[in-house]
């Protein structure tokens, strides 16, 4: 897994935890945390797919 994908995964997990805490305290700020979790989740998928595509391109070129 690429390093940037791991960083995005950490941000996603922390944003979800912050959203849970925020909603538990009765604050609507949790909505912002949920949106941040969504963006970081998309970043995870992007970096994983990008790494997978570059790996397959490398195999085709050398093969």
Short mmCIF file of C-alpha atoms in Angstrom, two decimals:
data_model
loop_
_atom_site.label_atom_id
_atom_site.label_comp_id
_atom_site.label_asym_id
_atom_site.label_seq_id
_atom_site.Cartn_x
_atom_site.Cartn_y
_atom_site.Cartn_z
CA UNK A 1 0.00 0.00 0.00
CA UNK A 2 1.45 3.40 -0.95
CA UNK A 3 2.56 5.71 1.82
CA UNK A 4 0.07 8.45 0.89
CA UNK A 5 -2.76 5.93 1.04
CA UNK A 6 -1.72 4.95 4.56
CA UNK A 7 -1.65 8.61 5.62
CA UNK A 8 -5.11 9.12 4.13
CA UNK A 9 -6.33 6.02 5.99
CA UNK A 10 -5.08 7.46 9.27
CA UNK A 11 -6.82 10.77 8.55
CA UNK A 12 -10.03 8.92 7.68
CA UNK A 13 -10.02 6.90 10.91
CA UNK A 14 -9.27 9.98 13.01
CA UNK A 15 -11.99 11.98 11.26
CA UNK A 16 -14.55 9.26 11.95
CA UNK A 17 -13.51 9.15 15.61
CA UNK A 18 -13.78 12.93 15.83
CA UNK A 19 -17.24 12.81 14.24
CA UNK A 20 -18.44 10.24 16.75
CA UNK A 21 -17.15 12.30 19.66
CA UNK A 22 -18.61 15.47 18.20
CA UNK A 23 -22.06 13.96 17.67
CA UNK A 24 -21.96 12.38 21.14
CA UNK A 25 -21.43 15.82 22.64
CA UNK A 26 -24.38 17.17 20.67
CA UNK A 27 -22.39 19.31 18.26
CA UNK A 28 -23.20 19.52 14.59
CA UNK A 29 -19.51 20.02 13.83
CA UNK A 30 -19.45 16.27 13.23
CA UNK A 31 -20.84 16.92 9.77
CA UNK A 32 -17.54 18.55 8.83
CA UNK A 33 -15.65 15.54 10.15
CA UNK A 34 -17.85 13.20 8.11
CA UNK A 35 -17.12 15.21 4.97
CA UNK A 36 -13.39 15.07 5.72
CA UNK A 37 -13.65 11.31 6.18
CA UNK A 38 -15.33 11.04 2.78
CA UNK A 39 -12.63 13.04 1.04
CA UNK A 40 -9.83 11.07 2.68
CA UNK A 41 -11.59 7.81 1.79
CA UNK A 42 -11.63 8.85 -1.86
CA UNK A 43 -7.93 9.69 -1.60
CA UNK A 44 -7.24 6.18 -0.29
CA UNK A 45 -8.95 4.57 -3.27
CA UNK A 46 -7.20 6.95 -5.69
CA UNK A 47 -3.70 6.21 -4.42
CA UNK A 48 -4.30 2.46 -4.23
CA UNK A 49 -5.66 2.36 -7.79
CA UNK A 50 -2.82 4.57 -9.03
CA UNK A 51 -0.24 2.22 -7.52
CA UNK A 52 -2.01 -0.83 -8.91
CA UNK A 53 -2.16 0.72 -12.40
CA UNK A 54 1.51 1.67 -12.36
CA UNK A 55 2.41 -1.87 -11.26
CA UNK A 56 0.49 -3.41 -14.15
CA UNK A 57 1.97 -0.94 -16.65
CA UNK A 58 5.42 -1.86 -15.43
CA UNK A 59 4.76 -5.54 -16.04
CA UNK A 60 3.48 -4.92 -19.58
CA UNK A 61 6.46 -2.81 -20.54
CA UNK A 62 9.05 -5.29 -19.27
CA UNK A 63 7.10 -8.34 -20.47
#
